[in-house]
Coordinates of C-alpha atoms in Angstrom, one line a residue:
M1157 CA -186.9 53.4 104.3
A1158 CA -185.3 54.2 101.0
S1159 CA -182.0 55.9 101.0
P1160 CA -182.3 59.6 99.9
R1161 CA -181.4 60.4 96.2
F1162 CA -180.3 63.4 94.7
C1163 CA -180.4 65.0 91.1
I1164 CA -177.3 66.7 89.6
V1165 CA -178.0 69.1 86.6
G1166 CA -175.3 69.1 84.2
A1167 CA -172.0 67.2 83.2
G1168 CA -169.5 70.0 82.6
A1169 CA -166.8 71.1 84.7
A1170 CA -168.9 71.8 87.6
G1171 CA -171.0 68.6 87.4
L1172 CA -168.2 66.5 87.0
A1173 CA -166.8 67.8 90.4
T1174 CA -170.0 67.1 91.9
I1175 CA -170.6 63.7 90.8
D1176 CA -167.1 63.0 92.3
A1177 CA -167.9 64.5 95.6
L1178 CA -171.3 62.8 96.0
R1179 CA -170.1 59.3 95.1
A1180 CA -167.0 59.8 97.3
A1181 CA -169.6 60.7 100.0
G1182 CA -171.6 57.4 99.5
L1183 CA -174.6 59.3 98.1
G1184 CA -177.1 58.2 95.5
F1185 CA -177.8 60.4 92.6
D1186 CA -178.8 60.7 89.0
C1187 CA -177.0 63.2 86.6
F1188 CA -178.6 64.8 83.5
E1189 CA -176.8 66.4 80.7
A1190 CA -178.7 68.0 77.7
S1191 CA -175.8 67.1 75.0
D1192 CA -174.3 64.1 74.1
R1193 CA -170.9 64.7 75.8
I1194 CA -169.1 65.6 79.2
G1195 CA -167.3 69.1 79.4
G1196 CA -170.0 71.4 79.0
G1197 CA -168.6 74.9 77.5
W1198 CA -165.2 73.6 77.0
N1199 CA -166.6 71.7 74.0
G1200 CA -167.1 75.1 72.1
G1201 CA -165.5 78.3 72.3
Y1202 CA -162.9 80.0 70.1
D1203 CA -159.8 78.0 68.8
S1204 CA -157.1 80.4 70.2
L1205 CA -158.7 80.3 74.0
H1206 CA -156.2 79.7 76.7
L1207 CA -156.4 79.7 80.3
I1208 CA -155.6 83.2 82.0
T1209 CA -154.6 81.3 85.0
P1210 CA -151.4 78.9 85.4
R1211 CA -151.4 75.1 85.0
D1212 CA -150.2 73.9 88.3
T1213 CA -153.1 75.7 90.3
S1214 CA -155.7 75.4 87.6
G1215 CA -156.9 71.7 88.0
Y1216 CA -159.3 69.8 90.1
T1217 CA -158.3 69.2 93.8
G1218 CA -156.2 65.8 93.8
H1219 CA -156.0 65.8 90.1
P1220 CA -153.2 67.9 88.8
M1221 CA -152.6 68.8 85.2
P1222 CA -150.0 67.1 83.2
A1223 CA -146.6 68.4 83.7
D1224 CA -146.0 68.5 79.7
Y1225 CA -149.0 71.0 79.5
P1226 CA -147.6 74.6 78.5
L1227 CA -147.9 77.3 81.5
F1228 CA -151.4 78.3 80.0
P1229 CA -153.3 75.4 78.4
S1230 CA -155.3 75.7 75.4
R1231 CA -159.1 75.1 75.1
A1232 CA -158.3 71.8 73.5
Q1233 CA -156.0 70.6 76.3
M1234 CA -158.3 71.7 78.8
L1235 CA -161.0 69.7 77.3
R1236 CA -158.4 66.6 77.2
Y1237 CA -157.8 67.1 81.0
I1238 CA -161.4 67.2 82.1
T1239 CA -162.1 64.1 80.0
D1240 CA -159.0 62.4 81.6
Y1241 CA -160.5 63.4 85.1
A1242 CA -163.8 61.9 84.4
A1243 CA -162.2 58.7 82.8
S1244 CA -159.7 58.3 85.7
R1245 CA -162.6 58.2 88.2
D1246 CA -165.1 56.4 86.1
L1247 CA -167.6 59.6 86.4
V1248 CA -169.2 59.1 82.9
R1249 CA -171.2 56.0 84.1
D1250 CA -173.4 58.3 86.3
V1251 CA -174.4 60.6 83.6
T1252 CA -177.8 60.2 81.5
F1253 CA -177.0 62.0 78.4
S1254 CA -179.1 63.8 75.7
T1255 CA -181.6 64.4 78.4
A1256 CA -182.5 67.8 79.5
V1257 CA -184.1 68.6 82.9
E1258 CA -187.1 70.7 81.6
R1259 CA -189.0 71.4 85.0
M1260 CA -188.3 71.1 88.6
A1261 CA -190.8 72.2 91.6
P1262 CA -190.1 71.9 95.2
E1263 CA -192.2 69.3 97.2
R1264 CA -192.3 69.1 101.2
D1265 CA -189.3 66.8 101.4
G1266 CA -187.7 67.2 98.2
W1267 CA -188.2 68.0 94.6
L1268 CA -190.1 66.8 91.4
V1269 CA -187.9 66.9 88.3
S1270 CA -189.1 66.4 84.9
T1271 CA -187.0 65.5 82.0
S1272 CA -187.0 65.6 78.1
D1273 CA -187.3 61.8 78.2
G1274 CA -190.8 62.3 79.5
E1275 CA -190.1 61.0 83.0
T1276 CA -190.8 62.8 86.4
R1277 CA -188.7 61.4 89.1
R1278 CA -188.7 62.6 93.1
Y1279 CA -185.5 63.5 94.7
S1280 CA -184.2 64.4 98.1
G1281 CA -182.5 67.3 96.7
V1282 CA -181.1 69.0 93.7
V1283 CA -177.8 70.2 92.7
I1284 CA -177.7 72.9 89.9
A1285 CA -174.2 72.7 88.1
N1286 CA -174.9 73.7 84.8
G1287 CA -173.1 77.0 84.9
H1288 CA -174.3 80.5 83.8
L1289 CA -173.0 80.5 80.3
H1290 CA -176.0 79.5 78.5
E1291 CA -177.8 82.5 77.3
P1292 CA -175.7 85.1 75.4
F1293 CA -176.4 88.6 75.9
Q1294 CA -176.3 90.5 72.7
P1295 CA -177.7 94.2 72.5
R1296 CA -179.9 95.0 69.6
L1297 CA -178.3 97.5 67.3
A1298 CA -181.0 98.8 65.3
G1299 CA -180.4 99.8 61.6
Y1300 CA -177.2 97.8 61.4
T1301 CA -177.5 95.3 58.1
G1302 CA -173.9 93.9 58.5
C1303 CA -173.1 90.3 60.0
Q1304 CA -173.5 90.0 63.5
V1305 CA -172.1 87.3 65.8
H1306 CA -171.6 86.6 69.7
A1307 CA -168.4 85.7 71.2
A1308 CA -170.3 82.3 72.3
A1309 CA -170.5 81.5 68.5
Y1310 CA -167.2 82.9 67.2
T1311 CA -164.4 80.1 66.5
S1312 CA -162.1 82.0 64.6
P1313 CA -161.5 84.9 62.0
D1314 CA -163.2 82.6 59.5
D1315 CA -166.4 83.5 61.0
V1316 CA -165.8 87.2 60.0
T1317 CA -167.6 88.4 56.9
G1318 CA -165.7 91.1 55.0
P1319 CA -162.4 93.0 55.6
R1320 CA -163.7 95.2 58.6
V1321 CA -164.6 93.9 62.0
L1322 CA -166.0 95.7 65.1
V1323 CA -165.4 93.9 68.4
V1324 CA -167.6 95.1 71.1
G1325 CA -166.4 94.8 74.6
S1326 CA -163.0 94.5 76.3
G1327 CA -163.4 91.7 78.7
N1328 CA -161.0 88.7 78.5
S1329 CA -163.0 87.3 75.6
G1330 CA -163.3 90.5 73.8
C1331 CA -159.4 91.2 74.1
D1332 CA -158.9 87.6 73.1
I1333 CA -161.0 88.1 69.6
A1334 CA -159.7 91.3 68.9
V1335 CA -156.2 89.7 69.1
D1336 CA -157.1 86.7 67.0
C1337 CA -158.7 89.1 64.3
A1338 CA -155.9 91.5 64.4
Q1339 CA -153.5 88.7 63.3
R1340 CA -155.5 87.7 60.3
V1341 CA -153.8 89.5 57.3
G1342 CA -156.2 91.7 55.5
L1343 CA -158.6 92.2 58.3
A1344 CA -159.1 95.6 59.7
T1345 CA -160.0 95.3 63.5
T1346 CA -161.5 97.8 65.9
I1347 CA -162.3 97.4 69.5
S1348 CA -165.2 99.5 71.1
I1349 CA -164.6 99.9 74.8
R1350 CA -167.4 101.9 76.7
K1351 CA -165.4 101.9 80.1
G1352 CA -162.0 102.1 81.0
H1353 CA -160.1 99.5 83.1
L1354 CA -156.5 98.1 83.6
F1355 CA -154.8 95.4 81.6
Q1356 CA -153.1 92.9 83.4
P1357 CA -150.1 90.8 81.8
K1358 CA -150.2 87.1 82.5
T1359 CA -146.8 87.0 83.7
F1360 CA -144.3 89.2 85.3
A1361 CA -140.7 88.3 85.1
G1362 CA -141.6 85.2 83.3
K1363 CA -143.8 84.2 86.6
P1364 CA -147.6 83.8 86.5
R1365 CA -149.2 86.6 88.4
G1366 CA -151.1 84.2 90.6
E1367 CA -148.0 82.5 91.8
L1368 CA -146.4 86.1 92.9
W1369 CA -145.3 86.8 96.3
V1370 CA -147.4 89.8 96.1
M1371 CA -150.4 87.3 96.0
R1372 CA -149.7 86.4 99.6
L1373 CA -149.9 90.0 100.8
P1374 CA -153.0 91.4 102.6
P1375 CA -155.7 92.6 100.1
L1376 CA -155.1 96.3 100.1
L1377 CA -151.2 95.9 100.0
Q1378 CA -151.7 93.3 97.4
D1379 CA -153.9 95.7 95.3
R1380 CA -151.3 98.3 95.4
A1381 CA -148.3 96.1 94.8
L1382 CA -150.1 94.7 91.7
R1383 CA -151.0 98.1 90.2
L1384 CA -147.3 99.5 90.7
M1385 CA -146.1 96.2 88.9
I1386 CA -148.6 96.6 85.9
R1387 CA -147.9 100.3 85.4
I1388 CA -144.0 99.5 85.2
A1389 CA -144.8 96.4 83.1
V1390 CA -147.3 97.8 80.4
G1391 CA -147.9 101.7 81.4
R1392 CA -151.1 103.3 81.6
P1393 CA -154.2 102.5 79.4
Q1394 CA -154.2 106.0 78.0
D1395 CA -150.4 105.3 76.6
Y1396 CA -152.3 103.1 73.9
G1397 CA -155.2 105.6 73.5
L1398 CA -157.8 103.5 75.7
P1399 CA -160.0 105.4 78.1
A1400 CA -158.8 105.8 81.8
P1401 CA -160.1 103.5 84.2
A1402 CA -163.2 104.4 86.1
T1403 CA -161.2 103.3 88.9
W1404 CA -157.6 102.2 89.6
S1405 CA -158.5 99.6 92.4
L1406 CA -158.3 96.2 91.0
V1407 CA -160.8 94.9 93.6
D1408 CA -163.4 97.0 92.2
Q1409 CA -163.1 96.1 88.4
K1410 CA -163.2 92.8 86.7
P1411 CA -159.8 91.3 86.1
V1412 CA -158.7 91.5 82.3
V1413 CA -155.6 89.5 81.9
N1414 CA -154.2 90.5 78.3
S1415 CA -151.2 92.4 77.1
Q1416 CA -151.5 91.2 73.6
L1417 CA -154.3 93.9 72.6
L1418 CA -151.7 96.6 73.9
H1419 CA -149.2 95.1 71.7
W1420 CA -151.3 95.1 68.5
I1421 CA -152.7 98.7 69.3
H1422 CA -149.2 100.0 69.1
H1423 CA -148.6 97.9 65.7
G1424 CA -151.5 99.6 64.3
R1425 CA -153.4 96.4 63.9
I1426 CA -156.1 97.1 66.3
A1427 CA -157.9 100.6 66.4
V1428 CA -159.9 101.9 69.5
A1429 CA -163.3 103.2 69.5
P1430 CA -165.8 104.3 72.5
G1431 CA -169.1 103.2 73.0
I1432 CA -171.7 102.9 70.2
R1433 CA -174.6 105.6 69.8
G1434 CA -176.4 104.3 66.9
A1435 CA -176.0 102.4 63.4
G1436 CA -177.6 102.7 59.8
D1437 CA -177.0 100.1 57.1
R1438 CA -173.1 99.2 57.9
I1439 CA -172.1 102.4 59.6
V1440 CA -171.5 102.5 63.1
E1441 CA -171.8 105.8 65.1
F1442 CA -169.8 106.3 68.1
S1443 CA -170.2 108.2 71.2
D1444 CA -167.4 110.5 70.0
G1445 CA -169.2 111.4 66.9
R1446 CA -167.1 109.1 64.4
R1447 CA -168.8 107.2 62.1
L1448 CA -167.1 104.1 60.7
E1449 CA -168.3 101.4 58.3
F1450 CA -167.9 97.7 59.5
D1451 CA -168.8 94.5 57.7
T1452 CA -169.1 92.3 60.9
I1453 CA -169.8 93.0 64.5
V1454 CA -168.6 90.5 67.1
W1455 CA -170.5 91.0 70.4
C1456 CA -168.4 90.1 73.6
T1457 CA -170.9 91.4 75.9
G1458 CA -171.4 88.5 78.2
Y1459 CA -174.2 86.2 79.2
R1460 CA -177.5 86.2 81.4
V1461 CA -177.7 84.0 84.5
T1462 CA -180.8 81.8 83.4
M1463 CA -182.5 78.7 84.8
P1464 CA -185.4 77.8 82.5
F1465 CA -186.4 74.8 84.2
L1466 CA -186.9 76.5 87.5
D1467 CA -189.3 79.2 88.4
E1468 CA -187.6 82.2 89.0
R1469 CA -190.1 83.4 91.7
L1470 CA -188.8 80.8 93.9
L1471 CA -185.5 82.8 94.4
P1472 CA -184.6 86.1 95.4
W1473 CA -182.6 87.8 92.7
R1474 CA -180.5 91.1 92.4
D1475 CA -179.1 92.5 89.1
G1476 CA -180.1 89.4 87.1
V1477 CA -178.4 86.8 89.6
P1478 CA -179.8 84.7 92.4
L1479 CA -178.9 85.9 96.0
R1480 CA -176.4 83.0 97.2
T1481 CA -174.8 82.3 100.7
A1482 CA -172.4 79.7 102.0
G1483 CA -169.7 80.3 99.3
C1484 CA -172.6 80.9 96.6
V1485 CA -173.8 77.1 97.1
L1486 CA -177.2 77.9 98.9
P1487 CA -180.1 80.5 97.7
K1488 CA -180.8 83.2 100.2
R1489 CA -184.1 82.1 101.6
G1490 CA -185.0 80.1 98.6
P1491 CA -186.5 76.7 98.6
A1492 CA -185.1 74.0 100.6
R1493 CA -182.7 71.3 99.4
L1494 CA -181.4 73.2 96.7
Y1495 CA -177.7 73.9 95.9
F1496 CA -175.4 75.4 93.3
V1497 CA -172.0 74.5 92.0
G1498 CA -170.3 76.7 89.6
L1499 CA -172.6 79.8 89.9
A1500 CA -169.8 82.0 90.8
V1501 CA -166.5 83.1 89.5
P1502 CA -164.2 83.9 92.2
R1503 CA -161.3 85.4 90.7
G1504 CA -158.5 82.8 89.9
P1505 CA -158.7 79.1 88.9
Q1506 CA -162.1 77.8 88.8
L1507 CA -161.7 74.1 88.8
P1508 CA -160.5 74.1 92.4
V1509 CA -163.6 76.3 93.1
Y1510 CA -165.7 73.6 91.8
S1511 CA -163.9 70.9 93.7
R1512 CA -164.4 72.7 97.1
Q1513 CA -168.2 73.6 96.3
A1514 CA -169.1 70.1 95.4
A1515 CA -167.2 68.7 98.6
L1516 CA -169.1 71.1 100.9
V1517 CA -172.6 70.3 99.0
A1518 CA -172.0 66.9 99.6
R1519 CA -171.5 67.3 103.4
M1520 CA -174.7 69.8 103.5
L1521 CA -176.7 66.9 101.6
R1522 CA -176.1 64.4 104.5
V1523 CA -176.5 67.2 107.3
Q1524 CA -179.8 68.3 105.8
E1525 CA -181.2 64.9 105.9
R1526 CA -180.9 65.2 110.0
L1527 CA -182.3 68.6 110.2
V1528 CA -185.7 70.2 110.3
E1529 CA -185.0 73.6 109.2
P1530 CA -183.7 74.2 105.7
L1531 CA -179.8 74.9 105.7
A1532 CA -180.5 77.8 103.6
E1533 CA -182.2 79.5 106.4
T1534 CA -179.4 78.6 108.8
F1535 CA -176.7 80.2 106.6
T1536 CA -178.8 83.4 105.9
S1537 CA -177.9 84.3 109.2
H1538 CA -174.3 83.8 108.7
G1539 CA -172.9 86.5 106.5
T1540 CA -174.1 88.7 103.7
A1541 CA -175.8 86.9 100.5
E1542 CA -173.6 87.4 97.7
H1543 CA -175.5 88.8 94.3
R1544 CA -172.4 88.9 92.1
I1545 CA -170.9 86.3 89.7
D1546 CA -167.4 87.8 89.7
V1547 CA -166.3 87.5 93.0
V1548 CA -162.9 88.6 94.7
R1549 CA -161.2 85.3 95.6
S1550 CA -160.2 86.1 99.1
V1551 CA -163.8 87.4 99.8
W1552 CA -165.6 84.0 98.6
Q1553 CA -162.6 82.2 100.6
A1554 CA -163.6 83.5 103.8
Q1555 CA -167.4 82.9 102.7
I1556 CA -166.9 79.3 102.0
A1557 CA -164.5 78.8 104.8
Q1558 CA -167.3 80.1 107.3
A1559 CA -169.8 77.7 105.6
E1560 CA -167.5 74.8 106.2
E1561 CA -167.2 75.7 109.8
V1562 CA -170.8 76.0 110.4
V1563 CA -171.3 72.5 108.6
G1564 CA -168.5 71.1 110.9
R1565 CA -170.3 72.2 113.9
L1566 CA -173.6 70.6 112.8
E1567 CA -171.9 67.6 111.9
A1568 CA -170.3 67.6 115.4
A1569 CA -173.6 68.2 117.0
H1570 CA -175.1 65.2 115.2
H1571 CA -172.3 62.9 116.5
A1572 CA -172.4 64.0 120.2
A1573 CA -176.3 63.3 120.1

């Protein structure tokens, strides 16, 4: 009987962790990457991009970042680190480049996978590890005739046409891009913020926020302590002409880690506007009635989760995201032998998440080969399904720890049999 073989979709940061884990487990697999290189989204992005999590806790498990890297590495340094990780473990030899997965369909004991090279192959299981940042979400602004660019295509202020730019959205990318534009002489920058939220500094007293003692507190105390520290460090959003947060709880809002935006607002280099009501020609009307002219709009409005190679009807969805269990690696009541790595963003460093998810998936692949019932069915009864991409770290850690415990019991039962 032939040994089971598995398919990995994508050789970005999550895909490389998956290759590493499956090879360490002695499993056979093929990895398909649509582009001609590893690294995924780290090959693109804006030039000024830096991590918001510190160097020493942001690397893959067992492969620390270089000690001579700065506290918050740049995009270019991250790409070098990921490339070095792949080279040190010879991961690239298992990747088929410039070959996209075009269609996958479940069979009784596995999957049929069709790729852009015209081939269709059978696999015992599929691991989707190509992330969730493929389809930019860009609202349609009827009537606007100026230049429009999504953050996915923005690299530097050189992409801005004319002297007046509007940045829409105040997540981490929106803040970074507004700050980037504010430092270009002659460029008037405005940021549109529809809903208020807190802005966290990267460091407190020179220490990364993720390495502070408060991060070891229980979640409720941690939230209160961090809010107090933010208030002392940067004050309230209203002190900068920004809208008050809809909630002051850090748990209930996405983390935005940027105090430079506040700095440039106070220096008059970034103006603040509310949500957009409409547009005509190059005039943008805001919800407070102001009408201002802009030559370029940069949309920092996120991404849609898409899997064009998979019939979406096979999965249960909520709010545009597949429902997942077991630390976000299994679909809830989806087809058997389908796994995810990287389809979640537990708050904090992401590469350790990929390492842990991939290690769990490798164990699941072995366990599933000895079971009749799909693992997805087993885990549906263990905890609530997750519908979010942004997940509170402690919540995700509890989810994946429970999944590791269940897999451990299944492994022990097999060895005892």
